[in-house]
Short mmCIF file of C-alpha atoms and ligand atoms in Angstrom, two decimals:
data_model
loop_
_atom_site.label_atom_id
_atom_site.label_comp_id
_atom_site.label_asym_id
_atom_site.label_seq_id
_atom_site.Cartn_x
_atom_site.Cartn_y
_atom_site.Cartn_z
CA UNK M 1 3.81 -24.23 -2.73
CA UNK M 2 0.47 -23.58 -4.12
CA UNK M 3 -2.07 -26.39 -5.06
CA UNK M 4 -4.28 -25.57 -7.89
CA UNK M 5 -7.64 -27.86 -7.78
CA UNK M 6 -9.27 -29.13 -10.01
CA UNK M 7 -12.45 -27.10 -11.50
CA UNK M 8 -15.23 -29.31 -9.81
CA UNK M 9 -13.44 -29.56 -6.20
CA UNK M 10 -15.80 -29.83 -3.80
CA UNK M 11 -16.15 -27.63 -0.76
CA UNK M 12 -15.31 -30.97 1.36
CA UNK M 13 -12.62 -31.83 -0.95
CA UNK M 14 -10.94 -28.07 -0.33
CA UNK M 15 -12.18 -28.21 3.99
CA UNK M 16 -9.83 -32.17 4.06
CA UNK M 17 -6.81 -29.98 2.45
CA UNK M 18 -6.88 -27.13 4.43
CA UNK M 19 -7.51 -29.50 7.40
CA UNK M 20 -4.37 -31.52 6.50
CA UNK M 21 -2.30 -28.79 5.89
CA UNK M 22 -3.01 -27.33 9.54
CA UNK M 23 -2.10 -30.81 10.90
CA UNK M 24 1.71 -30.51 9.72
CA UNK M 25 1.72 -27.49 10.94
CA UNK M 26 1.76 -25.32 7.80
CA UNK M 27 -0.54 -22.56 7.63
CA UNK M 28 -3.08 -22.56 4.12
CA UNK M 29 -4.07 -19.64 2.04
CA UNK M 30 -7.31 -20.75 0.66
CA UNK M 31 -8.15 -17.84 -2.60
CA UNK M 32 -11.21 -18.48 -4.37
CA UNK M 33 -11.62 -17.17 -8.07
CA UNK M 34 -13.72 -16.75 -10.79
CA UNK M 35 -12.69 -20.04 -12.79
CA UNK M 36 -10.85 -22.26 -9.85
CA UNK M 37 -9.95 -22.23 -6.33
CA UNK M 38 -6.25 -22.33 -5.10
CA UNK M 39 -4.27 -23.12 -1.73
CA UNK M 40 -1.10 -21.45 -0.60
CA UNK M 41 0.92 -23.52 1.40
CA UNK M 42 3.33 -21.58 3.82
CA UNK M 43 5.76 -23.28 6.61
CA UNK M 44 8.63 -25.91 6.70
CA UNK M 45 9.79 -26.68 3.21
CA UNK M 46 10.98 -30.38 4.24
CA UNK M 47 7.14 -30.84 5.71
CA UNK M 48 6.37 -29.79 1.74
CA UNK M 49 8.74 -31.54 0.01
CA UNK M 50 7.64 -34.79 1.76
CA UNK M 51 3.92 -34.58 1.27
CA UNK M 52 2.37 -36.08 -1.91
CA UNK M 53 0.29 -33.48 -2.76
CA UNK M 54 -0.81 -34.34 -6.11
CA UNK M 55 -2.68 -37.23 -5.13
CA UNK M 56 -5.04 -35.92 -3.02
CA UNK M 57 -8.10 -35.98 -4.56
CA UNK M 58 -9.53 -32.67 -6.07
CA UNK M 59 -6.14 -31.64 -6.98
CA UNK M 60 -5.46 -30.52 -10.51
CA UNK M 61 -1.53 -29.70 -10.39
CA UNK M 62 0.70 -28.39 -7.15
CA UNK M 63 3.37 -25.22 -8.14
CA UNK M 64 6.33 -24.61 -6.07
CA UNK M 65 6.92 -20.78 -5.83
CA UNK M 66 10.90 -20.27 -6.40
CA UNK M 67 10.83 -16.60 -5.58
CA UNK M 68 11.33 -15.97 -1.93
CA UNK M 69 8.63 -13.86 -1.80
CA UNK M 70 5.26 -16.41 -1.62
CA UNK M 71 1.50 -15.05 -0.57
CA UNK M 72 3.19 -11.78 -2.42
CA UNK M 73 3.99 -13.00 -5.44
CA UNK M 74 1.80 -13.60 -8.47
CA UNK M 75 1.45 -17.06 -8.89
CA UNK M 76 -0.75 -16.60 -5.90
CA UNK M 77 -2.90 -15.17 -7.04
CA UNK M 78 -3.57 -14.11 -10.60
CA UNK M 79 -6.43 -12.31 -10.25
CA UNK M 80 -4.87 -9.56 -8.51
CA UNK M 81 -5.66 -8.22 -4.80
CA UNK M 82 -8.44 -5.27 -4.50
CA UNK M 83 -8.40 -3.61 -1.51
CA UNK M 84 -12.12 -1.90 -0.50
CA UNK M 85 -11.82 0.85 1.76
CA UNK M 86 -15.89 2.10 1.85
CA UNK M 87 -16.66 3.01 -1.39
CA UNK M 88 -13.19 3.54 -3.55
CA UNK M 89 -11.89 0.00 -4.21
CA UNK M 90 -7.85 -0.19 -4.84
CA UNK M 91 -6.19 -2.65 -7.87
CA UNK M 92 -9.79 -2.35 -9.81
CA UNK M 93 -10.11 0.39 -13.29
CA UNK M 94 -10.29 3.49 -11.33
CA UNK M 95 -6.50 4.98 -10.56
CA UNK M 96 -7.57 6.19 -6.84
CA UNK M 97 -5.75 9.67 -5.90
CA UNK M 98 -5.18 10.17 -1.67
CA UNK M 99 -4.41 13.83 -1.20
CA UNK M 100 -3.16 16.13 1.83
CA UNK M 101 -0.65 17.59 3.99
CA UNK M 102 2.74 15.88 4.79
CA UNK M 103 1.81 16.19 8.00
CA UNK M 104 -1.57 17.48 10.35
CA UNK M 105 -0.80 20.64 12.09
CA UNK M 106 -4.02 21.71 13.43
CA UNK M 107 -7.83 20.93 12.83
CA UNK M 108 -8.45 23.81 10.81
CA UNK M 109 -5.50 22.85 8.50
CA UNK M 110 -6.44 19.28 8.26
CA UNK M 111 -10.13 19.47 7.73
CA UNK M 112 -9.61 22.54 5.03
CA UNK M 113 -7.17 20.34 2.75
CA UNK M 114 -9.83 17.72 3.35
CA UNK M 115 -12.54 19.84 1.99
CA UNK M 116 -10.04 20.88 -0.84
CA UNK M 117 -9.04 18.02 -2.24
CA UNK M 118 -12.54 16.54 -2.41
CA UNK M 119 -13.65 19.05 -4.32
CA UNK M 120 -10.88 18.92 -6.38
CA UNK M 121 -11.99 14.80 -6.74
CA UNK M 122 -9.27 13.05 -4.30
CA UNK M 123 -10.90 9.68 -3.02
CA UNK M 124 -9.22 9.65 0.16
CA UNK M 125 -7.31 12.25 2.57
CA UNK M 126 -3.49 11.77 3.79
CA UNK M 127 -1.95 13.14 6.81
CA UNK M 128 0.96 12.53 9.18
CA UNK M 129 0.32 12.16 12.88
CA UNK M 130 3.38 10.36 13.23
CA UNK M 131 6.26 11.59 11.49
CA UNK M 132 9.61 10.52 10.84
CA UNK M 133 11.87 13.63 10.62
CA UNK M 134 15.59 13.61 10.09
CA UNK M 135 16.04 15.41 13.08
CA UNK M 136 14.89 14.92 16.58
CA UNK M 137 14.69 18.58 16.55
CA UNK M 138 11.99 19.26 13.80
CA UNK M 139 8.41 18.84 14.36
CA UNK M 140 7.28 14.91 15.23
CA UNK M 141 3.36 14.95 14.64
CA UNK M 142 0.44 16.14 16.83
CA UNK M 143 0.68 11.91 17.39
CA UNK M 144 -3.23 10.88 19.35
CA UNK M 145 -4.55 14.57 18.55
CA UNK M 146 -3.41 14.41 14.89
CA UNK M 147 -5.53 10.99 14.34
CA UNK M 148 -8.42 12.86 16.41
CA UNK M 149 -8.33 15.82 13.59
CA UNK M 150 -8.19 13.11 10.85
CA UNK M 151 -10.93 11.56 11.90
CA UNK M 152 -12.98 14.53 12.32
CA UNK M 153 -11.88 15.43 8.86
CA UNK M 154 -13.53 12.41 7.76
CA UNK M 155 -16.34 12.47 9.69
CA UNK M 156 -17.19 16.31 7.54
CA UNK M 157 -16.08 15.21 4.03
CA UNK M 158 -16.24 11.20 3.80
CA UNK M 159 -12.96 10.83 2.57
CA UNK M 160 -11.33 7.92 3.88
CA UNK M 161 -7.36 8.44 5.44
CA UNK M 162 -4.00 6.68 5.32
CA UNK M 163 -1.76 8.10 8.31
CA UNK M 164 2.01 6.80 9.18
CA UNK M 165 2.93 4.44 11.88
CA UNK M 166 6.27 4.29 13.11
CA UNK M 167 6.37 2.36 16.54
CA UNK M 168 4.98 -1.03 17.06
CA UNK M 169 3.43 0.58 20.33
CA UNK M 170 1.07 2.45 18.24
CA UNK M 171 -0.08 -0.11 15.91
CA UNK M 172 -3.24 -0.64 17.96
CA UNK M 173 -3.94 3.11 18.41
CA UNK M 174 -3.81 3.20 14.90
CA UNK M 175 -5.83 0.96 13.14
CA UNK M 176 -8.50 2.33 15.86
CA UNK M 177 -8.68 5.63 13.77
CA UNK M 178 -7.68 4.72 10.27
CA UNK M 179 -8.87 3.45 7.14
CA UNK M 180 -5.02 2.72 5.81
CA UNK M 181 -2.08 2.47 7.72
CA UNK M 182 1.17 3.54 6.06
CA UNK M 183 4.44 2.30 6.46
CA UNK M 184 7.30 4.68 5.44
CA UNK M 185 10.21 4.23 4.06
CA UNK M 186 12.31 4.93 6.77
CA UNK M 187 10.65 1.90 8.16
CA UNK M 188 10.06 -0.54 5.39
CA UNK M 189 12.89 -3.36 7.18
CA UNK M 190 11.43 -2.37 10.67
CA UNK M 191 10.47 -6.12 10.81
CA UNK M 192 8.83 -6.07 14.79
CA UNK M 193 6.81 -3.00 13.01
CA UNK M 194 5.67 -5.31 9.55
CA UNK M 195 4.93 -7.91 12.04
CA UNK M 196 3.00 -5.61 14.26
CA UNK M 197 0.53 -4.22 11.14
CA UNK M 198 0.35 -8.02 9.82
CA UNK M 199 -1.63 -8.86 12.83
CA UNK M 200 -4.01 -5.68 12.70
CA UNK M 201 -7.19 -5.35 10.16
CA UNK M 202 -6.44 -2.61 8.33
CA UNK M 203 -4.70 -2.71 5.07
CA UNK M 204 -1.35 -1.06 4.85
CA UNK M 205 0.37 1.00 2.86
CA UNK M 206 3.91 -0.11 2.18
CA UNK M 207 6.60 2.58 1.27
CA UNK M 208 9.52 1.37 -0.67
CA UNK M 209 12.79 1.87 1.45
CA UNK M 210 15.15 4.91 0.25
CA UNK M 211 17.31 2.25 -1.30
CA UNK M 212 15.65 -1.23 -1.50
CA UNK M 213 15.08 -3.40 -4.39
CA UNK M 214 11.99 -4.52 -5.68
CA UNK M 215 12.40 -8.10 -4.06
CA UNK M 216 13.42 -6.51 -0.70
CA UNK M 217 10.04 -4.54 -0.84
CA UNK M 218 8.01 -7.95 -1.81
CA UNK M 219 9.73 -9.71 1.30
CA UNK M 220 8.58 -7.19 3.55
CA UNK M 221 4.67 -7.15 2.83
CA UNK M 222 5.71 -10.81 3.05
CA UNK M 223 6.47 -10.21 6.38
CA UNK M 224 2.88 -8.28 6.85
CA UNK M 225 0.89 -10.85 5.03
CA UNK M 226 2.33 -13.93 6.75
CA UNK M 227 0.84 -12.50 9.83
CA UNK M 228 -2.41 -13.02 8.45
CA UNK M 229 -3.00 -9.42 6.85
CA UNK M 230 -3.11 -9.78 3.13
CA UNK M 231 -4.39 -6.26 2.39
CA UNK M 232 -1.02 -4.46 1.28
CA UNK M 233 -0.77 -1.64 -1.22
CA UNK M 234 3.31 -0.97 -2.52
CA UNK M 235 4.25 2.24 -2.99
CA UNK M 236 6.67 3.40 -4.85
CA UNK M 237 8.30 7.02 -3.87
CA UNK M 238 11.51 7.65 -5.17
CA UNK M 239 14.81 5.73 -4.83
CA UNK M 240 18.75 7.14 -3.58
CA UNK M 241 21.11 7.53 -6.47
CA UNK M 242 23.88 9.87 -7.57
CA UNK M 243 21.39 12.03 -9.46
CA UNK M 244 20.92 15.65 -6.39
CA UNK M 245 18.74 17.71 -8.77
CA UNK M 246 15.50 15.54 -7.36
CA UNK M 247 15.01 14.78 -4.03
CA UNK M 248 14.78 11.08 -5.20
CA UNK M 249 14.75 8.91 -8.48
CA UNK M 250 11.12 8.37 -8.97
CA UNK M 251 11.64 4.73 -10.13
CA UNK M 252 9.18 4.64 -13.32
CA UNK M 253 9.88 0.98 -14.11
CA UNK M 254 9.36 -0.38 -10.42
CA UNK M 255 5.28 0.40 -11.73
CA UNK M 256 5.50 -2.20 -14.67
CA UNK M 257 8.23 -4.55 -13.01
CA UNK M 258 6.46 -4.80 -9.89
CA UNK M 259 2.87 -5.40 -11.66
CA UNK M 260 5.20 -8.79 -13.24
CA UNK M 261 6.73 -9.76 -10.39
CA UNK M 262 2.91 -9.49 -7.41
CA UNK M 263 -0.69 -9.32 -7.12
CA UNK M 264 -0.33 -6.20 -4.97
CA UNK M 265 -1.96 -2.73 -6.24
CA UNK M 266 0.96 -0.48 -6.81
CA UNK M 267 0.86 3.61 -5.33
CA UNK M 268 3.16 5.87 -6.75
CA UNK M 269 4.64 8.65 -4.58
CA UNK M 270 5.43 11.42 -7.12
CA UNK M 271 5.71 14.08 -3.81
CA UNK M 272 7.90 12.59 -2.31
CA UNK M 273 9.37 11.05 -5.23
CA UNK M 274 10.14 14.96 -7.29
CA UNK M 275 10.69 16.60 -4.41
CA UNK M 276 9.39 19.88 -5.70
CA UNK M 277 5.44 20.62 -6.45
CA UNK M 278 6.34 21.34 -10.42
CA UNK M 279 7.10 18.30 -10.73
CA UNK M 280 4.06 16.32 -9.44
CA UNK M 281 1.99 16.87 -12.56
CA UNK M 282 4.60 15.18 -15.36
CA UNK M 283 5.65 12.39 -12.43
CA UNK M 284 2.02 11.59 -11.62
CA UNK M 285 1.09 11.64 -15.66
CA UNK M 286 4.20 9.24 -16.66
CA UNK M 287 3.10 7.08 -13.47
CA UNK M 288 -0.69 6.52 -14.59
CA UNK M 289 0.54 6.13 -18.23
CA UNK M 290 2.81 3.19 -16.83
CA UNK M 291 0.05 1.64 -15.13
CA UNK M 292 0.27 2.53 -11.25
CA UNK M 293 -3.34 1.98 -9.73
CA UNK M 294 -3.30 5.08 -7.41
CA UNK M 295 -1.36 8.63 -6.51
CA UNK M 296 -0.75 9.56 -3.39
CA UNK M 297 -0.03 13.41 -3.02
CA UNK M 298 0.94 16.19 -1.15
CA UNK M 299 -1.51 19.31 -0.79
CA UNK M 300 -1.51 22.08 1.77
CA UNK M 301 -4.03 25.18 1.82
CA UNK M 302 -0.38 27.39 2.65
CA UNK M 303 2.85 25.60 1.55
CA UNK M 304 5.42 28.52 2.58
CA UNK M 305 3.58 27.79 6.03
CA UNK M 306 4.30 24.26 5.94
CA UNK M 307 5.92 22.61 8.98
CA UNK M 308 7.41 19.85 6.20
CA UNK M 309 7.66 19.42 2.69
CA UNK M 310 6.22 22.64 1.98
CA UNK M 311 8.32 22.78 -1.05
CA UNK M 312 6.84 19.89 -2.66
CA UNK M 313 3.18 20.34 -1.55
CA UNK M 314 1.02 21.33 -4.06
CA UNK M 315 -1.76 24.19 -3.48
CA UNK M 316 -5.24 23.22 -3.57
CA UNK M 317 -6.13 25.02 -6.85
CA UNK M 318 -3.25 24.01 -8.21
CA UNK M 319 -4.14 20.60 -7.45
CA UNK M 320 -7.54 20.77 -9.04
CA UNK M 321 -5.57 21.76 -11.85
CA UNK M 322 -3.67 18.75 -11.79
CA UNK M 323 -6.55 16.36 -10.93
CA UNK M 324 -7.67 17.36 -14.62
CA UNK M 325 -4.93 16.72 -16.95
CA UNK M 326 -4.62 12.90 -14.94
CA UNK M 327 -7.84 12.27 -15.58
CA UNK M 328 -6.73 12.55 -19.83
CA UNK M 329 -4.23 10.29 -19.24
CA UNK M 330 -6.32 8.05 -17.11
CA UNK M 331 -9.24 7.76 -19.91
CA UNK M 332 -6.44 7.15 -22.66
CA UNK M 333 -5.20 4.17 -20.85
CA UNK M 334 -8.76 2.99 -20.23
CA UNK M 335 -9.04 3.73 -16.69
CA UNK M 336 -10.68 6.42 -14.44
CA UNK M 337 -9.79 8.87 -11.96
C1 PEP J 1 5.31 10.74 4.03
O1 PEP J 1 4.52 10.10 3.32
O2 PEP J 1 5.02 11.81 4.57
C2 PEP J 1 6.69 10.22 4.18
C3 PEP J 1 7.43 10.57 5.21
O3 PEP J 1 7.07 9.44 3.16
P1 PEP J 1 8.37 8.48 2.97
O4 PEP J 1 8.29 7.48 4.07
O5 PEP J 1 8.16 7.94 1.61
O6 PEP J 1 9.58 9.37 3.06
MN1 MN J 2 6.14 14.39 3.40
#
């Protein structure tokens, strides 16, 4: 349910709702804008149904949100969620591009791409400490160490980082050392682990599962943001279909759909997404042009060297290279790179 109030609601006026609301036990999401303020109501729909809301004074008009998905979803909030991480802000004009290895192999590796892709103009770093392989017997992340070299990384360029978590006994360790915390796909419906990152401060990075709808996606940042964290970037990164030439089906229209359906910035994958480093340029271009607000991409100084996705990462000059012909397509869209 979400209470819009009137234009001239007073401060008290909003404090007696929210008070109210806490009383019966539902939990209020109080978003202030530009023009008016409004209240999302989460809990017991019976507890909802049975209040009179629209009486209350200071209330314009009270919306019930029929999707399932509610603090996600648009009517929310209209304005649209941007995320600050220091100084690159996520959701706003600029398209923000996080570049790096699949996953941190050593500090010379890490802190090199780091140096790369600034120069290239990436506004953060990426980086796997934690990574979910297919199998048990392929390398699983330098884990403590790998967020140690990320943060040194950091520390010498500026560049802000997103690294994976996969275990809801690492949550804590990572949100100590990074700026985003990413959610893979492998884990998107790993509810303990969405509950887990909902109760941390940093904001997360939400992969789309291998082969998830849209709505299934929007239910689990649900699951984040009803924990009280309401900083959640979607990222789209490829989907499972009968098509083997790409290592997934880079789902264009998930960019346009999802913008319809939440308030959530939307990251496209186009690494993952491909599968193969050609491909990043024409995946990245079609995702800007269909109004994505950020690119997250693989880069490694030596991909034959790779411990994963070698085949997909891009080189560093090749990425500069890249980094150019997105920032046509950014300006023709009116945005920035
Ligand atoms: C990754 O970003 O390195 C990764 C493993 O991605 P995904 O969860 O999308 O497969
Ligand atoms: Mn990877």
């Amino acid at each position: 349910m979400i209470i819009v109030l009137r234009p001239d609601a007073t401060s008290s006026q909003i404090d007696h709702i929210v008070e109210k609301t806490k009383e019966k036990g539902l939990t209020p999401f109080v978003t202030r804008g530009v023009e008016r303020t409004i209240v999302g109501l989460i809990g017991d729909e019976r507890i909802l149904a049975a209040w009179d809301l629209e009486n209350i004074p200071g209330v314009e008009k009270v919306l019930a949100v029929l999707k399932p998905f509610k603090l996600a979803s648009l009517d929310f909030n209209p304005e649209r969620t941007k995320i600050k991480i220091g100084r690159v802000i996520i959701g706003d004009t600029q398209v923000v591009v996080i570049a790096g290895p699949c996953a941190v192999e050593s500090e010379s590796q890490i802190i090199e791409t780091a140096q790369k892709v600034k120069e290239a103009g990436a506004h953060m770093l990426r980086g796997g400490a934690f990574k979910p392989r297919t199998s048990p017997y392929s390398f699983q992340g330098l884990a403590e160490e790998g967020l140690k070299y990320l943060a040194k990384a950091r520390e010498e360029t500026g560049l802000p980082f997103v690294t994976e978590v996969m275990d809801t006994r690492d949550v804590a360790l990572v949100n100590e050392y990074a700026d985003v915390v990413q959610i893979g796909a492998r884990n998107m419906q790993n509810f303990a682990l969405l509950k887990e990152a909902g109760k941390y401060p940093r904001p997360v990075l939400l992969k789309r599962g291998l082969s998830n709808t849209m709505e299934e996606l929007l239910m689990s940042a649900e699951y984040i943001m009803s924990e009280g964290n309401m900083q959640v970037m979607l990222c789209e990164r490829g989907i499972r279909t009968f098509e083997k030439a790409t290592r997934n089906t880079l789902d264009i229209s998930a960019i346009p759909v999802l913008k319809d359906m939440t308030h959530l910035p939307i990251i496209v994958d186009p690494s993952h997404g491909g599968g193969k480093w050609k491909w990043v340029a024409p995946l990245s271009k079609a995702a800007i042009a269909a109004g994505c607000d950020g690119l997250i991409i693989e880069v490694h100084p030596n991909p034959e060297e790779a411990v994963s996705d070698g085949s997909q990462s891009l080189r560093p000059d090749k990425f500069q290279k890249v980094m150019e012909e997105l920032k046509v397509i950014a300006e023709a869209i009116g945005r920035r790179l």
